[in-house]
mmCIF file of C-alpha atoms in Angstrom:
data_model
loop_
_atom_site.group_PDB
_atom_site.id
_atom_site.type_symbol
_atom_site.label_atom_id
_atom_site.label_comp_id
_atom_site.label_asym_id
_atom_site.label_seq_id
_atom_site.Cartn_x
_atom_site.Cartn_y
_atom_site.Cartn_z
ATOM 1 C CA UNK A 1364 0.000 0.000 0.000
ATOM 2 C CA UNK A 1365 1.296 3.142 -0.993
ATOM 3 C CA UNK A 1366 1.617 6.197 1.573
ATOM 4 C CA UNK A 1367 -0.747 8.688 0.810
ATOM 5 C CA UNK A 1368 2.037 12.078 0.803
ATOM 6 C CA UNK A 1369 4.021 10.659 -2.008
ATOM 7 C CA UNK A 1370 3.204 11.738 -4.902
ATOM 8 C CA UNK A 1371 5.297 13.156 -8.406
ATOM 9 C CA UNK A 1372 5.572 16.826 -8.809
ATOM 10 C CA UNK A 1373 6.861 19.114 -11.181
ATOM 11 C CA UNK A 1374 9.832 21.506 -11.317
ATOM 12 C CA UNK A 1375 12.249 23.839 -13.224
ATOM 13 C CA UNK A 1376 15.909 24.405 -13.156
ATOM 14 C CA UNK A 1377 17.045 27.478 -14.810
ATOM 15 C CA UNK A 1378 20.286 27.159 -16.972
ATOM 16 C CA UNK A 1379 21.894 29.718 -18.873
ATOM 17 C CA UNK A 1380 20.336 28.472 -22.581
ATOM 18 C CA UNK A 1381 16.497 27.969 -20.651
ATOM 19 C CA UNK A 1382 14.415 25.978 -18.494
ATOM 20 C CA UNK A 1383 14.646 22.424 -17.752
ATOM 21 C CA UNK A 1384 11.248 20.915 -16.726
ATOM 22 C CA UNK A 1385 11.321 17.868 -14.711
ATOM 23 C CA UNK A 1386 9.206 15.427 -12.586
ATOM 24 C CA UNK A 1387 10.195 13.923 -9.496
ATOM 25 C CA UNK A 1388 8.823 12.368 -6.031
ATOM 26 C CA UNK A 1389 9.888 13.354 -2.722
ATOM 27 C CA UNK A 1390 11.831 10.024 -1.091
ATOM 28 C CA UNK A 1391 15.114 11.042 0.200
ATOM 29 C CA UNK A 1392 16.372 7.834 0.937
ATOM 30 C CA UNK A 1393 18.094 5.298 -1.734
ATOM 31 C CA UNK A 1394 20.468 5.802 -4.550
ATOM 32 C CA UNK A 1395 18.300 8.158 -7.468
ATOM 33 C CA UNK A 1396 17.194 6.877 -10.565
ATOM 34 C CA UNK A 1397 17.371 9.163 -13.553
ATOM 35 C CA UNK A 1398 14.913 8.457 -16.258
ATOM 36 C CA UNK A 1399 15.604 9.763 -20.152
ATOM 37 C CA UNK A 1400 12.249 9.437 -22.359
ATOM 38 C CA UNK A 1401 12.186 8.836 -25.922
ATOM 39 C CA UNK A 1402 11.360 11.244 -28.790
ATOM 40 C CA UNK A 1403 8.403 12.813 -29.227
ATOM 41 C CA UNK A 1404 7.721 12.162 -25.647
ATOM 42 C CA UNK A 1405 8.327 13.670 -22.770
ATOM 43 C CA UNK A 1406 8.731 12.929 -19.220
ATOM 44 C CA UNK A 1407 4.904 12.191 -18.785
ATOM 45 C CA UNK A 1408 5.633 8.662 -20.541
ATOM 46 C CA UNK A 1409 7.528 7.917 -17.224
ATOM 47 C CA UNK A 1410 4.211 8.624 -14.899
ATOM 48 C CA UNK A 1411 3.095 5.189 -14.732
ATOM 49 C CA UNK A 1412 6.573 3.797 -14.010
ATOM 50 C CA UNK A 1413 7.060 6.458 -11.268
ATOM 51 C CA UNK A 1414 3.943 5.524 -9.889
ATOM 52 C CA UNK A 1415 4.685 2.236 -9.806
ATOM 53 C CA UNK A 1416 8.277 2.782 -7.948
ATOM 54 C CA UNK A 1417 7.087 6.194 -6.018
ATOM 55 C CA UNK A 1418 8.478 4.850 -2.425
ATOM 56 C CA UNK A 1419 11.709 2.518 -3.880
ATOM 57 C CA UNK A 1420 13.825 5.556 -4.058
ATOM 58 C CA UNK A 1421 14.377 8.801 -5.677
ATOM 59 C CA UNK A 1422 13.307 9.263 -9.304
ATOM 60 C CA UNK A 1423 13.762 12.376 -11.419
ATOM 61 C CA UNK A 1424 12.438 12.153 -14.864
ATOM 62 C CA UNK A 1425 13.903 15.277 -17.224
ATOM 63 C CA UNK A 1426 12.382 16.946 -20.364
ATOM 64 C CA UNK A 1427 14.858 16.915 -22.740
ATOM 65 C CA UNK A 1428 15.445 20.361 -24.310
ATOM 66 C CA UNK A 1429 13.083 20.689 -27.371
ATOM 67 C CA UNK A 1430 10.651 19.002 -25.637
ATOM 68 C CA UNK A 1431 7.745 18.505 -23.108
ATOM 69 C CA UNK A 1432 8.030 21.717 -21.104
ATOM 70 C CA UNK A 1433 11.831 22.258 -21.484
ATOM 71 C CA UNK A 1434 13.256 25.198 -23.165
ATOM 72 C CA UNK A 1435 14.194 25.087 -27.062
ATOM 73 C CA UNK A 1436 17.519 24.547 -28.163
ATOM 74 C CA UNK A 1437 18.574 26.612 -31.280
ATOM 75 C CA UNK A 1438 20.770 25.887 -34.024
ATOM 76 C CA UNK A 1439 22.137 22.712 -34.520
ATOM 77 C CA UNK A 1440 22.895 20.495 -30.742
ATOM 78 C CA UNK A 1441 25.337 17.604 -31.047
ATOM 79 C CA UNK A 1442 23.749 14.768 -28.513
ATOM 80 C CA UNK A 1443 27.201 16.230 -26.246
ATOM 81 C CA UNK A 1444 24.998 19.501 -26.001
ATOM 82 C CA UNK A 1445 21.842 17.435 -24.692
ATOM 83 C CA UNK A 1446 24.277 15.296 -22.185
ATOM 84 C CA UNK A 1447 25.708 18.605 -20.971
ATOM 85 C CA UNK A 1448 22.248 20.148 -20.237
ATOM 86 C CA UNK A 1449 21.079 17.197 -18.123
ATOM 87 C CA UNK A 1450 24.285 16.843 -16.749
ATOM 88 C CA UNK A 1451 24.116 20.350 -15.345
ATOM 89 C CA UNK A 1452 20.800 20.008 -14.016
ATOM 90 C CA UNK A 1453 21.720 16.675 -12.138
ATOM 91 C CA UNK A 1454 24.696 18.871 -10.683
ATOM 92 C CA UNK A 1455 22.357 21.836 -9.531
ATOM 93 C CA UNK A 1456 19.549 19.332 -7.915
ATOM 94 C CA UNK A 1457 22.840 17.958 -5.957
ATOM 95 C CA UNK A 1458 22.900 14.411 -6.801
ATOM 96 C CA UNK A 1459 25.825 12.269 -6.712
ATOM 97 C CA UNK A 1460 25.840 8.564 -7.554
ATOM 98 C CA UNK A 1461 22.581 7.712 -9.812
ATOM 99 C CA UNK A 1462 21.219 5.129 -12.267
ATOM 100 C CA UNK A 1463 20.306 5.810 -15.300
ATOM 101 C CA UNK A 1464 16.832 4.195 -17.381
ATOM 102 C CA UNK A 1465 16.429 5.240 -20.695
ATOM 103 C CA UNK A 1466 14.200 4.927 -23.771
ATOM 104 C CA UNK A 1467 15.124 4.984 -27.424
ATOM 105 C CA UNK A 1468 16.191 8.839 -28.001
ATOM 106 C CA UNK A 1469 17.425 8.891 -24.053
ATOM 107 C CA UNK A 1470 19.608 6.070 -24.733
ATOM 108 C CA UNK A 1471 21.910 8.509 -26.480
ATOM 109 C CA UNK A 1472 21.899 10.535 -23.855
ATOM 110 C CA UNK A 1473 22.213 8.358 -21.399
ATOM 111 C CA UNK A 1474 25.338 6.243 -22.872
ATOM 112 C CA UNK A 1475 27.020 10.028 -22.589
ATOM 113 C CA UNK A 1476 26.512 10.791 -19.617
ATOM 114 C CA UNK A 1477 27.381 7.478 -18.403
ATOM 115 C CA UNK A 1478 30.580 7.532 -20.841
ATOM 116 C CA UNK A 1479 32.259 10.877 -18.760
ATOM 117 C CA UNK A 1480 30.836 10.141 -15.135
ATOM 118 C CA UNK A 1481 31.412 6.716 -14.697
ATOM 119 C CA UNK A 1482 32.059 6.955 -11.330
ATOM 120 C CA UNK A 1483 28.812 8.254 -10.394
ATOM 121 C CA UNK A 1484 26.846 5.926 -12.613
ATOM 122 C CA UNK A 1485 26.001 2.941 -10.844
ATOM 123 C CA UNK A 1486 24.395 1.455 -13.518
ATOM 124 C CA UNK A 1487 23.096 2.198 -17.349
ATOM 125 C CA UNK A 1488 19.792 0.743 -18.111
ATOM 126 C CA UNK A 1489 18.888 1.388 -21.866
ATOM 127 C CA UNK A 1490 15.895 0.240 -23.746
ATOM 128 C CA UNK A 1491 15.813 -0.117 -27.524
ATOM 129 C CA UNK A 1492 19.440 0.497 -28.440
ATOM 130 C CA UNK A 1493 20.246 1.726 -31.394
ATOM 131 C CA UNK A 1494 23.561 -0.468 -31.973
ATOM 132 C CA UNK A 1495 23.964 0.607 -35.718
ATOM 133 C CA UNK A 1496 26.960 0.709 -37.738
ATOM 134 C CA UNK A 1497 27.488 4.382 -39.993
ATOM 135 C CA UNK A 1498 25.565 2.810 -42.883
ATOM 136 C CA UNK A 1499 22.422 1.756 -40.855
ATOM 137 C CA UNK A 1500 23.133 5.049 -39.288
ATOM 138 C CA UNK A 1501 22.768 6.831 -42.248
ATOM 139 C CA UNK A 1502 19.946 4.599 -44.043
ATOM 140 C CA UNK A 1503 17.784 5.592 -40.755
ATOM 141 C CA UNK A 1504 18.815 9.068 -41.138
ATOM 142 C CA UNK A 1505 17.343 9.463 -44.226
ATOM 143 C CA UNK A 1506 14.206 7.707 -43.278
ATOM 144 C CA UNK A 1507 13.413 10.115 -40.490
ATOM 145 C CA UNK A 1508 14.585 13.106 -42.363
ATOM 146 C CA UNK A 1509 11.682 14.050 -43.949
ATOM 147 C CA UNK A 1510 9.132 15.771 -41.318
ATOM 148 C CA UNK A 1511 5.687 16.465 -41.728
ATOM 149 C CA UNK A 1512 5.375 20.386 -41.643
ATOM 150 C CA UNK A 1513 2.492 22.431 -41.040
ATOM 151 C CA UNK A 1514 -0.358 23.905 -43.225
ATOM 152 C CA UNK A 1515 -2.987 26.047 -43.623
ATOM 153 C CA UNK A 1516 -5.335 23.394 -43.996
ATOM 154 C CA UNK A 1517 -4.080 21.208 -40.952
ATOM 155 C CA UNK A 1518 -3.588 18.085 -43.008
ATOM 156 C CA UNK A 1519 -0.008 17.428 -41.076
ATOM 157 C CA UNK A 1520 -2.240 17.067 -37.653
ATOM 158 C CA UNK A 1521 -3.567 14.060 -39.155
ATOM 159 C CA UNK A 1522 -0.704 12.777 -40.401
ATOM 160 C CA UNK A 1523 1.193 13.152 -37.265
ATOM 161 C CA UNK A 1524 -1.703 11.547 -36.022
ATOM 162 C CA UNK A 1525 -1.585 8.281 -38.427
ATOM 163 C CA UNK A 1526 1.942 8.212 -37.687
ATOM 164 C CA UNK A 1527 2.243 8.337 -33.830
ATOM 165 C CA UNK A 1528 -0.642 5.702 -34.204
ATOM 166 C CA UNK A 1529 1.078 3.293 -36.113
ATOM 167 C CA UNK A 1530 3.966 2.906 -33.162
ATOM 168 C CA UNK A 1531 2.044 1.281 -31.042
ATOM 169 C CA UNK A 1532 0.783 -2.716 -31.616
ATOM 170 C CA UNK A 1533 -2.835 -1.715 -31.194
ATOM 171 C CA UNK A 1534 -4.776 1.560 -30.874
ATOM 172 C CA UNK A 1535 -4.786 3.203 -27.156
ATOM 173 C CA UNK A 1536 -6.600 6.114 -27.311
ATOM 174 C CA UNK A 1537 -4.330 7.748 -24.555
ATOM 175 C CA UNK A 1538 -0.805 6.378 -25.163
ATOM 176 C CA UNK A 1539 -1.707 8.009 -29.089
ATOM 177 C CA UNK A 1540 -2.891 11.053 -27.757
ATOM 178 C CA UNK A 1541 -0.034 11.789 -25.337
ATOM 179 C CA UNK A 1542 2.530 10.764 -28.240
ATOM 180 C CA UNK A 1543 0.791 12.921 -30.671
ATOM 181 C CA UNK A 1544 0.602 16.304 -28.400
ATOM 182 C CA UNK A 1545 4.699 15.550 -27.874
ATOM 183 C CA UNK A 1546 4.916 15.184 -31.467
ATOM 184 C CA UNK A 1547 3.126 18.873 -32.362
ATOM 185 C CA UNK A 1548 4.842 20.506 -28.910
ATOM 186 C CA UNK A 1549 8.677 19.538 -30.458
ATOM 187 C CA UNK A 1550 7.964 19.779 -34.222
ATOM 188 C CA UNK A 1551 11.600 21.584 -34.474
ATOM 189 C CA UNK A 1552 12.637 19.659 -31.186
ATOM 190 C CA UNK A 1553 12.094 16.428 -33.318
ATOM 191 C CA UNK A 1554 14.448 17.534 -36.438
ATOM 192 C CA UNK A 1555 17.391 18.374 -33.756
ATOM 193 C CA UNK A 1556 17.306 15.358 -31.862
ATOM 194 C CA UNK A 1557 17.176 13.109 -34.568
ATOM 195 C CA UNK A 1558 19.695 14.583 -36.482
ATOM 196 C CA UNK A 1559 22.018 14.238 -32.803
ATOM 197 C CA UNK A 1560 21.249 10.835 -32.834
ATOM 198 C CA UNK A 1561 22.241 9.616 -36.097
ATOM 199 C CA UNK A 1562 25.616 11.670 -35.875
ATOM 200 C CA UNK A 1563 26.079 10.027 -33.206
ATOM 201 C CA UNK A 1564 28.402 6.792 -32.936
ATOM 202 C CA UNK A 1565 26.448 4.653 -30.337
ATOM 203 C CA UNK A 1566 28.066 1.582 -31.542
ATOM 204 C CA UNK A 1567 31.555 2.760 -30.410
ATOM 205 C CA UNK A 1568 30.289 5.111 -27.316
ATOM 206 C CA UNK A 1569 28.298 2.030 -26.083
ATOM 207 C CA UNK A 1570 31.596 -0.301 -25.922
ATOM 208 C CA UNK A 1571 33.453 2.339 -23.597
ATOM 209 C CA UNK A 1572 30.269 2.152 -20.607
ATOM 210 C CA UNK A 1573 32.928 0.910 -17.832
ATOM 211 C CA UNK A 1574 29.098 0.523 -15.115
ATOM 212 C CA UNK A 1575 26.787 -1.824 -15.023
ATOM 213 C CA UNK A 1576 24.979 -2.157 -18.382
ATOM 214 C CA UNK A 1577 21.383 -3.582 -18.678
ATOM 215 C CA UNK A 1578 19.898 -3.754 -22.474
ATOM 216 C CA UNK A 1579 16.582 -4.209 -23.337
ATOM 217 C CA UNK A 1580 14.135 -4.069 -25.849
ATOM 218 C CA UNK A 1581 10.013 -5.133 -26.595
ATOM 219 C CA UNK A 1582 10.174 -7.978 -29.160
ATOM 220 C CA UNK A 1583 8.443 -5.796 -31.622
ATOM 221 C CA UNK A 1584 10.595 -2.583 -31.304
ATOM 222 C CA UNK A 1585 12.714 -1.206 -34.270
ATOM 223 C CA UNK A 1586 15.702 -2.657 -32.355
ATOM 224 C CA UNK A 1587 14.806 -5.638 -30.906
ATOM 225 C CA UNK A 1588 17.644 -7.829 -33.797
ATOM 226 C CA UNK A 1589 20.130 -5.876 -31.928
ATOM 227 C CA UNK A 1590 19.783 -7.775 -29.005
ATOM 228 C CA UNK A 1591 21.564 -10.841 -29.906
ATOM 229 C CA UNK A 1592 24.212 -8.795 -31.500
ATOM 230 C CA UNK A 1593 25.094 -7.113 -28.094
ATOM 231 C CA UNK A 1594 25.026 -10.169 -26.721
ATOM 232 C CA UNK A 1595 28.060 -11.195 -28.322
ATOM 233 C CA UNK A 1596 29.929 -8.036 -28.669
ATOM 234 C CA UNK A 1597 29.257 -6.727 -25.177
ATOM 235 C CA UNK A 1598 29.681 -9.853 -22.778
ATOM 236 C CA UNK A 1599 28.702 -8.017 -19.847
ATOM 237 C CA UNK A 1600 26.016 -6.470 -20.461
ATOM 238 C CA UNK A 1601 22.484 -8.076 -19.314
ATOM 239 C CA UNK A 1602 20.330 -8.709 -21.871
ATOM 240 C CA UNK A 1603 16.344 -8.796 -21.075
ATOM 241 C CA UNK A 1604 13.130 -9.261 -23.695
ATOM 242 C CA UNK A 1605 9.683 -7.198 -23.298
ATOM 243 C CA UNK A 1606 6.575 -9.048 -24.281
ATOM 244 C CA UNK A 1607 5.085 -7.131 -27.361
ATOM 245 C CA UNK A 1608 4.499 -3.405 -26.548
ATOM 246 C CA UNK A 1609 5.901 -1.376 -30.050
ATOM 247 C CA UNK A 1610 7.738 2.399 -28.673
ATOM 248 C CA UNK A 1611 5.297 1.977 -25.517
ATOM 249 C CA UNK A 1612 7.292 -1.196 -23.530
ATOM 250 C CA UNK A 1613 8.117 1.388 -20.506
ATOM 251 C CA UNK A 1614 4.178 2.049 -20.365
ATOM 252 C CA UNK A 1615 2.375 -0.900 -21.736
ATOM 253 C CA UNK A 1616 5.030 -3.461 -19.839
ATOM 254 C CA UNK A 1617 5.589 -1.062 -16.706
ATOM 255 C CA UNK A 1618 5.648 -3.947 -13.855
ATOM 256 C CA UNK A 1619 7.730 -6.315 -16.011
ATOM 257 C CA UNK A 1620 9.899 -2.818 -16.156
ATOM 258 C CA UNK A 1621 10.170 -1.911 -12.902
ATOM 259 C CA UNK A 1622 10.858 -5.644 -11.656
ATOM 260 C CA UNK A 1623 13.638 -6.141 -14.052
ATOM 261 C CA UNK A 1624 15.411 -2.435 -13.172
ATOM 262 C CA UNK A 1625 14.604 -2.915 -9.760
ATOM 263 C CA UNK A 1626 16.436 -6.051 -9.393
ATOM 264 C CA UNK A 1627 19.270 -4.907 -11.705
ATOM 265 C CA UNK A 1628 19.644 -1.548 -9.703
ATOM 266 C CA UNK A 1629 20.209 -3.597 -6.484
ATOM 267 C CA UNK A 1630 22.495 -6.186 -7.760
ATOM 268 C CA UNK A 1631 24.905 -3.149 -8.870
ATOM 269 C CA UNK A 1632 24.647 -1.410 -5.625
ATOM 270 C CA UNK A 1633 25.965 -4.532 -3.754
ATOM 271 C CA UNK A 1634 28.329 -4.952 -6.138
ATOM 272 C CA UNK A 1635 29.821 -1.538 -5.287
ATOM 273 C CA UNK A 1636 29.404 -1.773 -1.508
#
């Protein structure tokens, strides 16, 4: 039974370039998670899993910049800009040591941070990984490239609507809803993060993670093929399957989630007792 004074609220942090928006509860206690949502999300795709956790131990769950109700980058950020920015706000809340879940677009993120602070990352939990070498890289570039862009007659809210819809396995009215409002809040957020992530070289940045590294992926997520590969190339890192749950696994698989995380999280905290 969960005690009744816990519950998720919602702050700022002000850095130089903007705001950073973030959710969080209020447990003290426990070694804090850190939770990195996928694009055209926002932080809001974590509620269910913070709900589901809200006593285990601290959890802070960031808007990346360019989305949700973060500021807006401008020009051109390299994903080294988006690690910096949540870096920075980690620093000014005043945590130390933290894990690290991510989703998709966060796992870039997250494989950053965890690349230049890997003493204070206990582990690095990452959900559909985008292990690609530079040609995949580039063929997925070019696939995400083109962006639907608004008009005077509003045809690209329906086809931001059709396409949000066809990520998930079956139609959820809210899950669609939430990922379509994300998708029209960061319609330039969307460009500059994707174009981060494929300039990105995961594959190599991935392979230099020194903490704990859990990998997993929904059976019927873009990325699921690169499971087995990691397998082999990274012994260490854990490898776990979601049951069928498209870009939603984190929602649509959130107890599966949490128990496998949960479990993980402890294992590398006794291992660095």
């Amino acid at each position: 039974m969960k005690t009744k004074n816990i519950s998720i609220k919602k702050e700022y942090i002000s850095l130089p370039q903007g705001q950073i928006h973030f959710r969080m509860n209020n447990i003290e206690t426990g070694t804090p998670l850190i939770l990195l949502h996928r694009t055209p999300s926002s932080s809001n795709m974590y509620i269910p899993m913070m709900n589901e956790m809200i006593e285990q131990r601290p959890l802070f769950a960031f808007d990346t910049p360019g989305f949700g109700g973060s500021f807006n980058p401008i020009g051109s950020p390299e994903m080294k800009d988006y690690r910096d920015w949540i870096c920075k706000s980690i620093d000014i809340i005043g945590i130390k040591d933290f894990h690290i879940y991510a989703h998709h677009t966060g796992t870039h993120i997250a494989a950053e941070i965890g690349n230049i602070w890997n003493d204070r990352t206990v582990s690095l939990m990452l959900n559909g990984v985008a292990y690609l070498s530079k040609e995949e890289r580039e063929a997925f570039k070019r696939m995400t490239s083109t962006s639907i862009e608004p008009d005077i007659n509003g045809k690209y809210l329906m086809e931001t609507f059709e396409l949000m819809k066809s990520l998930f396995p079956e139609y959820n009215s809210d899950l669609v809803n939430q990922e379509l409002l994300g998708a029209l809040r960061s319609l330039e957020g969307r460009k500059q993060a994707f174009s981060a992530v494929w300039q990105q070289d995961f594959k190599s940045l991935i392979q230099t993670i020194q903490s704990p590294l859990l990998v997993m992926s929904a059976i019927d997520d873009f990325f699921y093929e690169k499971l087995e590969i990691i397998k082999n190339e990274l012994k260490t890192a854990r490898i776990e399957v979601l049951g069928k749950s498209g870009i939603a696994s984190t929602e649509l698989q959130t107890k599966k989630t949490v128990q496998i995380i949960s479990k993980f999280m402890k294992e590398s905290e006794d291992a660095k007792a």
